[in-house]
């Protein structure tokens, strides 16, 4: 006897929007929901399985028996199965037993479940994401923090390895909050970015192969525990960006792959539906119901978890039909090109939907490594609609430069200037991310050339360049204090390194650079505008010196940055505008940063044309250093204890 009663949360309009790919709140309808029917408490279940012969709810409440709780197919050809089961408590384990058109029975976890088990079976849980939020003040004003005219300095974190317990086990989200929030505040980052927090089965995937798209991973606690962490971050004026993965999913038996015995969520053609590098399955962006699933998922994390932004992973692989494929392994689009037109349309619809719903209170960021055009331009102008994209070209060129021997740097000088050729084509975020410190690439500090002192001096100067260059910033955890080993997702960061002056000095430098970036508007107001940056000297190959100016909206809000990328002290003449004077506010070679303590000095001002400027100053530049000077009205160059302290 079937113990399921008829019930529905869907209206006719819901079904229409779902079929059209325009329903963006599917999490309010699909999955398991606590409801009341005729005065009886129970749970409503609904699942999309259009090619199934039969769908049953199985679980610990019925000994995983597929005969007693059979869902009803809707009459509207939507492919939705649904029904009501009475007296199921929170925490009930369940799956869907799906009988396919070929008579095979598949046991699938709920694609919309809010919680999953953390074991091999990985069943879904009847759960809730109700939470009493206390971040109203943040939510009302966060648009200011996510503005393109605001400082955005992001600390990228893998929650499983930022810190672990003394017994090397995971910390709960709430325990992480106690440790993480004071640290992020002290370091001065404006945002954190969490590598995927959605449920995933395989630890070495770092969360990028997701099975539970609507479930906060139970590795670190309950949905409410994650909400508490985000709530506390907001209460401390720290934004939260989540990594989001609409590009692919793994082939786990209980996951989305062949969900009802057919290629339902993935593209049937392996040239479009299978990722050869990651051995995973690619979403079918041309299927309306799949688009509704994915855009609803983005809405879910922004709505229910109060996320301030989504960094969209692997956008390059989504947009290119020939990504990681040889000739003959991909099919051109209808115009004969390699652009996945369905994926592009999906991304445009995603960006349009989330910005329509949340406005500029949130930001979307593309992890995209090609030169795909107009990624951050508005959809109505033919763009893809992202708020920002990662500046991968700058990252690769810069790291390549800092690996070069000092005698060779003059031959690679323009790797550090090339970004200025395109830096205003898009709204860029400058990443030094987790991808650069794994798989034999070494940690950031060991990418640097030279002996220990030179390595740290190089990295300090690289950070000065990053923080003073136009664009938002992102730094992966551990890099701020010079983690010496590659990132290992199974271990905590090596916090004991902070007992050593060179590591502590590097951490202090990042803290002070965050302060300068946040407090001096010239470094962020025009970070996406052409009038915010100007080269003073870009071509001094022999000395490996770079000089550029950053400008705010006020005429007198001007700073100059000087990078000396050779390990020697030099006297250097710099062209400046008439009527301007300069004071040093920051020196990466300061002893407080474990530098050599050489103080940059301005010896004199000369009133003669130099570097296309009517006046010049003569400076002493410390070795392997980044110097920041502030334009002033008065002469202040006689005394230069170059520290920026808060």
Coordinates of C-alpha atoms in Angstrom, one line a residue:
X1 CA 0.0 0.0 0.0
X2 CA 1.4 3.4 -1.0
X3 CA 1.8 5.6 2.1
X4 CA 2.4 8.8 0.1
X5 CA -0.5 11.4 -0.1
X6 CA -1.0 13.9 -2.9
X7 CA 0.3 17.3 -2.3
X8 CA 2.0 20.1 -4.3
X9 CA 3.9 23.3 -3.8
X10 CA 3.9 24.1 -7.5
X11 CA 1.5 26.5 -9.2
X12 CA 0.8 26.4 -12.9
X13 CA 3.0 29.5 -13.2
X14 CA 5.8 27.7 -11.5
X15 CA 5.6 24.9 -14.0
X16 CA 5.5 27.4 -16.9
X17 CA 8.6 29.2 -15.6
X18 CA 10.5 26.0 -14.9
X19 CA 9.9 24.7 -18.5
X20 CA 11.0 28.1 -19.9
X21 CA 14.2 28.1 -17.9
X22 CA 13.0 31.3 -16.0
X23 CA 12.2 29.9 -12.5
X24 CA 15.0 31.2 -10.3
X25 CA 13.6 30.1 -6.9
X26 CA 13.3 26.4 -7.4
X27 CA 14.7 25.7 -3.9
X28 CA 11.3 26.9 -2.6
X29 CA 9.6 24.1 -4.5
X30 CA 11.9 21.1 -5.1
X31 CA 13.5 19.0 -2.4
X32 CA 12.1 18.1 1.0
X33 CA 9.9 20.7 2.8
X34 CA 8.2 20.4 6.2
X35 CA 4.5 21.1 5.6
X36 CA 1.1 20.4 7.1
X37 CA -1.7 18.5 5.3
X38 CA -5.1 18.3 6.9
X39 CA -3.7 19.0 10.3
X40 CA -0.9 16.4 10.1
X41 CA 2.7 17.4 10.0
X42 CA 4.9 15.8 7.5
X43 CA 7.4 16.3 4.6
X44 CA 6.6 17.2 1.0
X45 CA 9.1 15.7 -1.5
X46 CA 9.5 16.7 -5.2
X47 CA 12.0 15.7 -7.8
X48 CA 12.5 16.2 -11.5
X49 CA 12.9 12.8 -13.3
X50 CA 11.0 13.0 -16.6
X51 CA 12.2 9.7 -18.0
X52 CA 11.5 7.6 -14.9
X53 CA 8.9 4.8 -14.8
X54 CA 8.6 5.1 -11.0
X55 CA 10.1 7.2 -8.2
X56 CA 10.0 6.2 -4.5
X57 CA 11.4 7.8 -1.4
X58 CA 13.6 5.4 0.5
X59 CA 15.3 6.0 3.8
X60 CA 15.9 5.0 7.4
X61 CA 12.2 5.5 8.1
X62 CA 11.2 2.6 5.8
X63 CA 14.3 0.4 5.9
X64 CA 15.2 1.7 2.4
X65 CA 12.3 0.0 0.9
X66 CA 11.2 1.3 -2.5
X67 CA 7.6 -0.2 -2.4
X68 CA 5.9 1.8 0.3
X69 CA 6.5 5.5 -0.5
X70 CA 6.0 6.0 -4.2
X71 CA 5.7 9.6 -5.5
X72 CA 3.1 10.8 -7.9
X73 CA 3.9 12.1 -11.4
X74 CA 2.4 15.4 -12.2
X75 CA -0.1 15.5 -15.0
X76 CA 1.4 18.5 -16.8
X77 CA 4.4 16.7 -18.5
X78 CA 6.8 18.6 -16.4
X79 CA 8.6 15.4 -15.4
X80 CA 8.1 16.2 -11.7
X81 CA 7.3 13.6 -9.1
X82 CA 5.9 14.7 -5.8
X83 CA 4.0 13.7 -2.6
X84 CA 3.5 14.0 1.1
X85 CA 4.8 11.6 3.8
X86 CA 3.5 12.2 7.3
X87 CA 5.4 12.2 10.6
X88 CA 9.0 12.5 9.4
X89 CA 11.3 14.4 11.8
X90 CA 14.2 16.6 11.0
X91 CA 17.3 14.5 10.3
X92 CA 15.5 11.8 8.5
X93 CA 17.8 10.1 6.0
X94 CA 16.4 9.6 2.5
X95 CA 17.2 9.0 -1.2
X96 CA 15.1 8.6 -4.3
X97 CA 14.8 5.1 -5.8
X98 CA 14.4 5.9 -9.5
X99 CA 13.2 3.1 -11.9
X100 CA 14.5 4.0 -15.3
X101 CA 12.9 3.4 -18.7
X102 CA 15.1 0.3 -19.1
X103 CA 14.0 -1.2 -15.7
X104 CA 17.2 -0.3 -13.8
X105 CA 16.8 1.1 -10.3
X106 CA 19.0 4.0 -9.3
X107 CA 19.4 5.3 -5.8
X108 CA 19.9 9.1 -6.0
X109 CA 20.4 11.7 -3.4
X110 CA 18.2 14.8 -3.6
X111 CA 19.7 17.5 -5.9
X112 CA 17.9 20.1 -3.8
X113 CA 18.7 18.6 -0.3
X114 CA 19.9 21.2 2.2
X115 CA 22.1 18.6 4.1
X116 CA 23.9 15.4 3.1
X117 CA 25.5 12.6 5.1
X118 CA 29.3 12.7 5.2
X119 CA 30.0 9.0 4.3
X120 CA 30.1 6.6 1.4
X121 CA 26.3 6.3 1.2
X122 CA 25.9 10.1 1.4
X123 CA 22.1 10.1 1.8
X124 CA 20.2 13.4 2.0
X125 CA 18.7 14.7 5.2
X126 CA 15.3 16.3 5.8
X127 CA 16.7 19.6 7.0
X128 CA 16.1 23.3 7.2
X129 CA 18.1 26.5 6.5
X130 CA 16.1 28.6 8.9
X131 CA 18.3 31.0 10.7
X132 CA 17.8 34.2 12.6
X133 CA 20.2 36.7 11.0
X134 CA 21.7 39.6 12.8
X135 CA 23.5 41.3 9.9
X136 CA 20.9 43.8 8.9
X137 CA 23.3 46.7 9.2
X138 CA 25.8 45.0 6.8
X139 CA 23.0 44.0 4.4
X140 CA 21.7 47.5 4.2
X141 CA 25.0 49.1 3.3
X142 CA 27.0 46.4 1.7
X143 CA 26.5 47.9 -1.8
X144 CA 29.1 50.4 -0.7
X145 CA 31.6 47.6 0.1
X146 CA 31.0 45.8 -3.2
X147 CA 31.2 48.9 -5.3
X148 CA 33.7 49.1 -8.1
X149 CA 34.8 52.4 -6.5
X150 CA 35.5 50.7 -3.2
X151 CA 38.6 48.9 -2.0
X152 CA 38.2 45.1 -2.4
X153 CA 40.9 43.0 -0.9
X154 CA 40.0 39.4 -0.7
X155 CA 41.5 36.6 1.5
X156 CA 41.0 33.3 -0.3
X157 CA 40.4 30.4 2.1
X158 CA 40.1 26.6 2.1
X159 CA 38.1 26.0 5.3
X160 CA 39.5 22.5 5.7
X161 CA 43.1 23.6 5.9
X162 CA 43.3 27.2 7.1
X163 CA 43.5 25.8 10.6
X164 CA 42.8 22.4 12.1
X165 CA 42.4 21.2 15.6
X166 CA 45.3 19.9 17.6
X167 CA 44.3 16.4 16.6
X168 CA 44.4 17.4 12.9
X169 CA 40.6 17.2 12.5
X170 CA 38.3 19.8 10.9
X171 CA 37.1 22.7 12.9
X172 CA 33.4 23.5 13.0
X173 CA 32.2 26.6 11.1
X174 CA 31.6 28.2 14.5
X175 CA 35.1 27.4 15.8
X176 CA 36.5 28.8 12.5
X177 CA 34.6 32.0 13.2
X178 CA 36.3 32.4 16.5
X179 CA 39.8 32.1 14.9
X180 CA 39.3 33.6 11.5
X181 CA 37.4 36.8 12.1
X182 CA 39.9 38.5 14.4
X183 CA 42.7 37.5 12.0
X184 CA 41.0 38.9 8.9
X185 CA 40.1 42.1 10.7
X186 CA 43.6 42.5 12.0
X187 CA 45.1 41.9 8.5
X188 CA 42.7 44.4 7.0
X189 CA 41.1 42.3 4.3
X190 CA 37.7 43.6 3.2
X191 CA 36.4 40.2 2.0
X192 CA 37.0 36.5 2.4
X193 CA 36.5 34.1 -0.5
X194 CA 35.6 30.5 0.5
X195 CA 36.6 27.7 -1.8
X196 CA 33.4 25.7 -2.4
X197 CA 31.3 25.1 0.7
X198 CA 28.7 23.0 -1.2
X199 CA 28.7 19.3 -0.5
X200 CA 31.3 17.3 -2.3
X201 CA 32.4 13.6 -1.9
X202 CA 36.1 13.7 -2.7
X203 CA 38.4 15.7 -0.5
X204 CA 41.2 16.1 -3.1
X205 CA 38.8 17.9 -5.4
X206 CA 38.9 20.8 -2.8
X207 CA 35.2 21.2 -3.4
X208 CA 35.2 21.8 -7.1
X209 CA 33.4 18.5 -7.9
X210 CA 30.0 19.1 -6.2
X211 CA 27.2 16.6 -5.7
X212 CA 25.0 18.6 -3.2
X213 CA 24.6 21.9 -4.9
X214 CA 22.2 23.2 -2.3
X215 CA 23.8 21.7 0.8
X216 CA 26.5 23.3 2.9
X217 CA 29.2 20.6 3.4
X218 CA 28.6 18.8 6.6
X219 CA 32.4 18.4 7.1
X220 CA 32.3 21.6 9.2
X221 CA 28.8 21.5 10.6
X222 CA 25.2 22.3 9.9
X223 CA 23.7 24.9 7.5
X224 CA 23.1 27.1 10.5
X225 CA 26.8 26.8 11.6
X226 CA 27.8 28.1 8.2
X227 CA 25.2 30.9 8.4
X228 CA 26.6 31.8 11.9
X229 CA 30.1 32.1 10.3
X230 CA 28.8 34.4 7.5
X231 CA 26.7 36.4 10.0
X232 CA 29.7 37.0 12.3
X233 CA 31.8 38.1 9.3
X234 CA 29.2 40.6 8.3
X235 CA 28.8 41.9 11.8
X236 CA 32.5 42.6 11.7
X237 CA 32.3 44.4 8.4
X238 CA 33.8 41.6 6.3
X239 CA 32.2 40.6 3.0
X240 CA 31.8 36.9 1.9
X241 CA 32.4 35.6 -1.6
X242 CA 31.6 32.0 -2.4
X243 CA 33.2 29.9 -5.1
X244 CA 30.4 28.6 -7.4
X245 CA 30.8 25.8 -9.9
X246 CA 28.2 25.7 -12.6
X247 CA 30.7 24.2 -15.1
X248 CA 30.7 20.5 -14.3
X249 CA 29.8 17.7 -11.8
X250 CA 31.3 14.3 -10.9
X251 CA 29.9 11.0 -12.0
X252 CA 29.1 9.6 -8.5
X253 CA 26.3 7.0 -8.5
X254 CA 24.1 9.0 -6.2
X255 CA 24.7 12.3 -8.0
X256 CA 23.4 14.1 -11.0
X257 CA 25.0 11.9 -13.6
X258 CA 22.3 9.9 -15.6
X259 CA 19.9 11.0 -12.9
X260 CA 16.8 9.2 -14.2
X261 CA 18.7 6.9 -16.5
X262 CA 19.0 9.5 -19.2
X263 CA 21.5 12.3 -19.7
X264 CA 19.3 14.7 -17.9
X265 CA 21.6 17.4 -16.4
X266 CA 24.6 16.8 -18.6
X267 CA 24.9 17.0 -22.4
X268 CA 24.4 13.7 -24.1
X269 CA 27.1 14.3 -26.7
X270 CA 30.5 13.6 -25.0
X271 CA 32.1 16.3 -27.1
X272 CA 30.0 18.8 -25.1
X273 CA 29.0 16.8 -22.0
X274 CA 32.3 15.2 -20.7
X275 CA 35.3 17.0 -19.4
X276 CA 38.5 15.2 -20.5
X277 CA 40.8 16.8 -17.8
X278 CA 38.5 16.5 -14.8
X279 CA 36.7 13.3 -15.8
X280 CA 33.5 15.0 -15.0
X281 CA 30.2 15.8 -16.7
X282 CA 29.3 19.2 -18.2
X283 CA 25.9 20.7 -17.7
X284 CA 23.6 21.0 -20.7
X285 CA 23.2 24.7 -20.9
X286 CA 20.7 24.4 -23.7
X287 CA 18.1 22.6 -21.5
X288 CA 15.8 25.1 -19.9
X289 CA 15.2 23.1 -16.7
X290 CA 18.9 22.8 -16.2
X291 CA 19.3 26.6 -16.5
X292 CA 16.6 27.0 -13.9
X293 CA 18.4 24.6 -11.6
X294 CA 21.7 26.4 -11.9
X295 CA 20.4 30.0 -11.7
X296 CA 18.2 29.0 -8.7
X297 CA 21.3 27.6 -7.1
X298 CA 23.1 30.9 -7.5
X299 CA 20.1 32.8 -6.1
X300 CA 20.0 30.3 -3.2
X301 CA 23.4 31.1 -1.9
X302 CA 22.9 34.8 -2.3
X303 CA 19.5 34.7 -0.7
X304 CA 19.5 32.1 2.0
X305 CA 23.2 32.4 3.0
X306 CA 23.6 36.2 2.5
X307 CA 26.6 35.7 0.2
X308 CA 28.0 39.0 -1.1
X309 CA 29.3 37.6 -4.3
X310 CA 30.0 34.5 -6.4
X311 CA 33.3 33.7 -8.0
X312 CA 32.3 31.6 -11.0
X313 CA 34.8 28.8 -11.5
X314 CA 36.2 27.5 -14.8
X315 CA 34.4 30.0 -17.1
X316 CA 37.0 29.5 -19.8
X317 CA 36.0 25.8 -20.0
X318 CA 32.4 26.7 -20.2
X319 CA 32.8 29.2 -23.0
X320 CA 35.0 27.3 -25.4
X321 CA 33.9 24.1 -27.1
X322 CA 37.5 23.2 -27.9
X323 CA 38.7 23.6 -24.3
X324 CA 41.3 20.9 -23.6
X325 CA 40.2 19.0 -26.8
X326 CA 42.2 18.1 -29.8
X327 CA 41.1 18.5 -33.4
X328 CA 38.1 16.3 -34.1
X329 CA 37.1 16.1 -30.4
X330 CA 34.8 19.0 -30.5
X331 CA 32.0 20.3 -32.7
X332 CA 31.9 23.9 -33.9
X333 CA 28.9 26.1 -33.2
X334 CA 26.3 27.0 -35.9
X335 CA 28.6 29.8 -37.0
X336 CA 31.7 27.5 -37.3
X337 CA 33.4 29.0 -34.2
X338 CA 34.6 27.5 -30.9
X339 CA 32.3 29.5 -28.6
X340 CA 29.7 27.6 -26.7
X341 CA 26.8 29.8 -27.5
X342 CA 24.5 28.0 -25.1
X343 CA 27.0 28.5 -22.2
X344 CA 27.4 32.2 -23.1
X345 CA 23.6 32.7 -23.1
X346 CA 23.4 30.9 -19.7
X347 CA 26.0 33.1 -18.2
X348 CA 24.3 36.2 -19.5
X349 CA 21.0 35.0 -18.1
X350 CA 22.6 34.2 -14.7
X351 CA 24.2 37.6 -14.4
X352 CA 21.1 39.4 -15.5
X353 CA 19.0 37.5 -13.0
X354 CA 21.2 38.0 -9.9
X355 CA 21.9 41.6 -10.6
X356 CA 18.2 42.3 -11.2
X357 CA 17.4 40.6 -7.9
X358 CA 20.2 42.0 -5.7
X359 CA 21.4 45.0 -7.7
X360 CA 24.9 46.2 -6.9
X361 CA 24.8 44.8 -3.4
X362 CA 26.5 41.7 -4.8
X363 CA 29.2 41.0 -7.3
X364 CA 29.9 38.2 -9.7
X365 CA 33.5 37.4 -10.7
X366 CA 34.6 35.2 -13.6
X367 CA 37.6 32.9 -13.3
X368 CA 38.5 33.2 -16.9
X369 CA 42.0 32.8 -18.4
X370 CA 41.4 33.6 -22.1
X371 CA 40.8 37.0 -23.8
X372 CA 37.1 36.3 -24.3
X373 CA 35.7 39.7 -25.1
X374 CA 33.3 41.8 -23.0
X375 CA 33.0 39.5 -20.0
X376 CA 32.4 42.4 -17.6
X377 CA 30.4 44.5 -20.0
X378 CA 26.6 44.8 -19.6
X379 CA 24.5 42.2 -21.2
X380 CA 22.3 44.9 -22.9
X381 CA 25.5 46.0 -24.7
X382 CA 26.4 42.5 -25.8
X383 CA 28.6 41.7 -22.8
X384 CA 28.4 38.7 -20.5
X385 CA 27.5 40.8 -17.5
X386 CA 30.1 39.8 -14.8
X387 CA 31.1 42.4 -12.3
X388 CA 34.8 41.5 -12.5
X389 CA 37.1 38.9 -13.9
X390 CA 40.4 37.5 -12.7
X391 CA 43.5 39.1 -14.3
X392 CA 45.2 35.9 -15.2
X393 CA 47.6 37.5 -17.7
X394 CA 49.0 39.9 -15.0
X395 CA 49.4 37.0 -12.6
X396 CA 51.3 34.8 -15.0
X397 CA 53.5 37.6 -16.4
X398 CA 54.3 38.9 -12.9
X399 CA 55.2 35.5 -11.4
X400 CA 57.4 34.7 -14.5
X401 CA 59.2 38.0 -14.0
X402 CA 60.0 37.4 -10.4
X403 CA 61.4 34.0 -11.1
X404 CA 64.1 35.6 -13.4
X405 CA 67.7 36.0 -12.3
X406 CA 68.5 39.6 -11.7
X407 CA 70.9 39.7 -14.6
X408 CA 68.1 38.6 -16.9
X409 CA 65.4 40.9 -15.7
X410 CA 66.2 43.6 -18.2
X411 CA 65.3 41.1 -21.0
X412 CA 61.9 40.5 -19.4
X413 CA 61.2 44.1 -18.3
X414 CA 58.0 44.6 -20.1
X415 CA 56.3 41.6 -18.5
X416 CA 55.5 44.0 -15.7
X417 CA 54.3 46.7 -18.0
X418 CA 52.2 44.6 -20.5
X419 CA 49.1 44.6 -18.3
X420 CA 48.7 48.3 -18.8
X421 CA 47.9 47.6 -22.4
X422 CA 44.7 45.9 -21.5
X423 CA 43.9 46.6 -17.8
X424 CA 40.9 48.8 -18.6
X425 CA 39.4 46.4 -21.2
X426 CA 37.6 44.7 -18.3
X427 CA 37.0 45.2 -14.5
X428 CA 39.9 43.1 -13.2
X429 CA 40.6 41.4 -9.9
X430 CA 44.3 40.6 -9.5
X431 CA 44.6 37.1 -8.1
X432 CA 47.5 35.2 -6.4
X433 CA 45.3 32.2 -5.9
X434 CA 45.5 28.6 -4.6
X435 CA 46.1 27.4 -8.2
X436 CA 49.6 29.0 -8.1
X437 CA 50.8 27.1 -5.0
X438 CA 49.9 23.5 -5.8
X439 CA 50.9 20.7 -8.2
X440 CA 54.6 21.3 -8.1
X441 CA 54.4 25.0 -8.7
X442 CA 55.9 25.8 -5.3
X443 CA 54.8 28.3 -2.7
X444 CA 54.9 32.0 -3.6
X445 CA 58.1 32.6 -1.5
X446 CA 60.0 29.9 -3.4
X447 CA 58.9 31.2 -6.7
X448 CA 61.1 34.2 -6.0
X449 CA 64.8 34.2 -7.1
X450 CA 67.8 34.6 -4.9
X451 CA 68.9 33.8 -1.3
X452 CA 66.5 33.9 1.6
X453 CA 66.8 37.7 2.1
X454 CA 66.3 38.3 -1.7
X455 CA 63.3 35.9 -1.9
X456 CA 61.5 37.8 0.9
X457 CA 62.5 41.2 -0.5
X458 CA 61.2 40.1 -4.0
X459 CA 57.9 39.0 -2.5
X460 CA 57.5 42.1 -0.5
X461 CA 58.0 44.2 -3.6
X462 CA 55.7 42.0 -5.6
X463 CA 53.0 42.7 -3.0
X464 CA 53.6 46.4 -3.2
X465 CA 53.2 46.2 -7.0
X466 CA 49.9 44.2 -6.6
X467 CA 48.4 46.5 -4.0
X468 CA 49.3 49.7 -6.0
X469 CA 48.3 48.4 -9.4
X470 CA 44.7 49.2 -10.7
X471 CA 42.2 46.4 -9.9
X472 CA 40.7 44.5 -6.9
X473 CA 43.1 42.2 -5.0
X474 CA 43.0 38.5 -4.0
X475 CA 45.6 36.6 -2.0
X476 CA 45.5 32.9 -1.0
X477 CA 45.8 32.0 2.6
X478 CA 49.4 31.5 3.8
X479 CA 50.9 33.6 1.1
X480 CA 50.5 36.7 3.4
X481 CA 53.2 35.3 5.7
X482 CA 55.4 33.3 3.3
X483 CA 54.1 29.8 3.6
X484 CA 57.2 27.8 2.6
X485 CA 55.6 24.6 1.4
X486 CA 53.0 24.1 -1.3
X487 CA 49.5 24.2 -0.1
X488 CA 48.4 20.8 1.3
X489 CA 44.6 20.5 1.7
X490 CA 45.1 17.8 4.4
X491 CA 47.1 20.0 6.8
X492 CA 46.8 23.3 8.6
X493 CA 48.9 26.2 7.4
X494 CA 52.3 26.4 9.1
X495 CA 51.4 29.2 11.6
X496 CA 54.6 28.5 13.5
X497 CA 56.5 30.3 10.8
X498 CA 55.4 33.5 12.3
X499 CA 57.9 32.9 15.1
X500 CA 60.6 33.9 12.5
X501 CA 61.2 37.6 11.8
X502 CA 61.1 37.3 8.0
X503 CA 57.7 35.7 8.0
X504 CA 56.3 38.1 10.6
X505 CA 57.7 41.0 8.7
X506 CA 56.0 39.8 5.5
X507 CA 52.7 39.5 7.3
X508 CA 53.1 43.0 8.7
X509 CA 53.8 44.3 5.3
X510 CA 50.5 42.8 3.9
X511 CA 48.7 44.3 6.8
X512 CA 50.0 47.7 6.1
X513 CA 49.4 47.5 2.4
X514 CA 45.8 46.6 3.1
X515 CA 45.6 49.7 5.3
X516 CA 47.0 51.9 2.5
X517 CA 44.7 50.4 -0.1
X518 CA 41.7 50.9 2.1
X519 CA 42.5 54.4 3.5
X520 CA 44.0 56.1 0.5
X521 CA 41.3 56.6 -2.1
X522 CA 43.7 57.2 -5.0
X523 CA 44.3 53.4 -4.9
X524 CA 40.7 52.4 -5.3
X525 CA 38.4 55.2 -6.5
X526 CA 39.6 55.0 -10.1
X527 CA 40.9 51.4 -10.1
X528 CA 38.7 50.6 -13.2
X529 CA 39.1 54.1 -14.8
X530 CA 41.8 55.2 -17.2
X531 CA 42.5 58.4 -15.4
X532 CA 43.5 56.6 -12.2
X533 CA 47.0 55.4 -13.5
X534 CA 49.9 56.9 -15.3
X535 CA 53.3 55.6 -16.2
X536 CA 56.2 57.9 -15.3
X537 CA 59.0 55.5 -16.3
X538 CA 58.1 52.2 -17.9
X539 CA 61.2 51.5 -20.0
X540 CA 64.3 51.6 -17.8
X541 CA 65.5 48.1 -18.6
X542 CA 69.0 48.5 -17.4
X543 CA 68.1 49.6 -13.9
X544 CA 65.0 47.4 -13.7
X545 CA 63.1 50.4 -12.1
X546 CA 59.4 51.1 -12.6
X547 CA 57.7 54.4 -11.7
X548 CA 54.0 55.0 -11.9
X549 CA 51.4 57.3 -10.5
X550 CA 47.9 56.5 -9.0
X551 CA 45.3 59.2 -8.8
X552 CA 42.0 59.6 -7.0
X553 CA 39.0 61.8 -8.0
X554 CA 40.4 64.9 -6.2
X555 CA 43.1 66.7 -8.1
X556 CA 45.5 66.6 -5.2
X557 CA 44.9 62.9 -4.4
X558 CA 48.1 61.6 -6.0
X559 CA 50.6 58.9 -5.1
X560 CA 53.7 57.7 -6.8
X561 CA 55.1 54.2 -6.7
X562 CA 58.7 53.3 -7.4
X563 CA 59.9 49.7 -7.7
X564 CA 63.6 48.9 -7.6
X565 CA 63.9 45.3 -8.8
X566 CA 67.6 44.8 -8.5
X567 CA 69.4 44.0 -5.2
X568 CA 71.4 47.2 -5.0
X569 CA 71.0 50.7 -3.7
X570 CA 70.8 53.3 -6.4
X571 CA 70.3 57.1 -6.7
X572 CA 67.5 57.7 -9.1
X573 CA 66.1 60.7 -10.8
X574 CA 62.3 60.9 -11.4
X575 CA 60.3 63.4 -13.4
X576 CA 57.4 65.1 -11.5
X577 CA 55.0 67.9 -12.2
X578 CA 55.7 71.5 -11.4
X579 CA 54.5 72.8 -8.0
X580 CA 54.4 69.3 -6.5
X581 CA 56.4 68.0 -3.5
X582 CA 56.6 64.4 -2.3
X583 CA 56.9 62.5 1.0
X584 CA 57.7 58.8 1.4
X585 CA 54.9 57.0 3.3
X586 CA 55.9 53.4 2.7
X587 CA 59.2 51.5 2.2
X588 CA 59.1 47.7 1.8
X589 CA 62.8 47.6 2.9
X590 CA 61.9 48.9 6.3
X591 CA 63.3 46.9 9.2
X592 CA 59.7 46.4 10.5
X593 CA 59.1 44.2 7.4
X594 CA 62.4 42.4 8.0
X595 CA 64.1 44.5 5.3
X596 CA 67.6 45.9 5.4
X597 CA 66.5 49.2 6.8
X598 CA 67.8 51.4 4.0
X599 CA 65.7 54.6 4.1
X600 CA 64.6 56.1 0.8
X601 CA 65.8 59.7 0.7
X602 CA 64.8 62.6 -1.6
X603 CA 68.0 64.5 -1.9
X604 CA 66.9 67.5 -4.0
X605 CA 64.4 68.9 -6.4
X606 CA 65.5 70.1 -9.8
X607 CA 63.6 72.4 -12.1
X608 CA 64.4 71.0 -15.4
X609 CA 62.5 68.8 -17.9
X610 CA 62.9 65.1 -17.1
X611 CA 60.8 62.0 -18.1
X612 CA 58.4 64.3 -20.0
X613 CA 57.8 66.3 -16.8
X614 CA 58.9 69.9 -16.1
X615 CA 60.6 69.1 -12.8
X616 CA 62.5 66.2 -11.1
X617 CA 63.5 64.7 -7.7
X618 CA 66.6 62.8 -6.9
X619 CA 66.0 59.8 -4.7
X620 CA 68.0 57.0 -3.0
X621 CA 66.2 53.7 -3.6
X622 CA 66.7 50.8 -1.2
X623 CA 67.5 47.4 -2.8
X624 CA 64.7 45.1 -4.1
X625 CA 62.1 47.5 -2.8
X626 CA 58.7 49.1 -3.4
X627 CA 58.4 52.7 -2.3
X628 CA 55.2 54.7 -2.1
X629 CA 55.2 58.5 -2.1
X630 CA 52.4 60.9 -1.4
X631 CA 52.1 64.2 -3.3
X632 CA 52.1 67.1 -0.9
X633 CA 51.8 70.9 -1.0
X634 CA 54.9 71.5 1.1
X635 CA 58.4 70.2 1.1
X636 CA 58.7 67.3 3.5
X637 CA 61.5 65.3 2.0
X638 CA 64.1 66.0 4.6
X639 CA 62.7 63.5 7.1
X640 CA 61.7 60.1 5.8
X641 CA 61.1 57.4 8.4
X642 CA 59.1 55.5 5.9
X643 CA 56.4 53.6 7.8
X644 CA 52.7 53.4 7.3
X645 CA 51.2 52.5 10.6
X646 CA 47.6 52.5 11.6

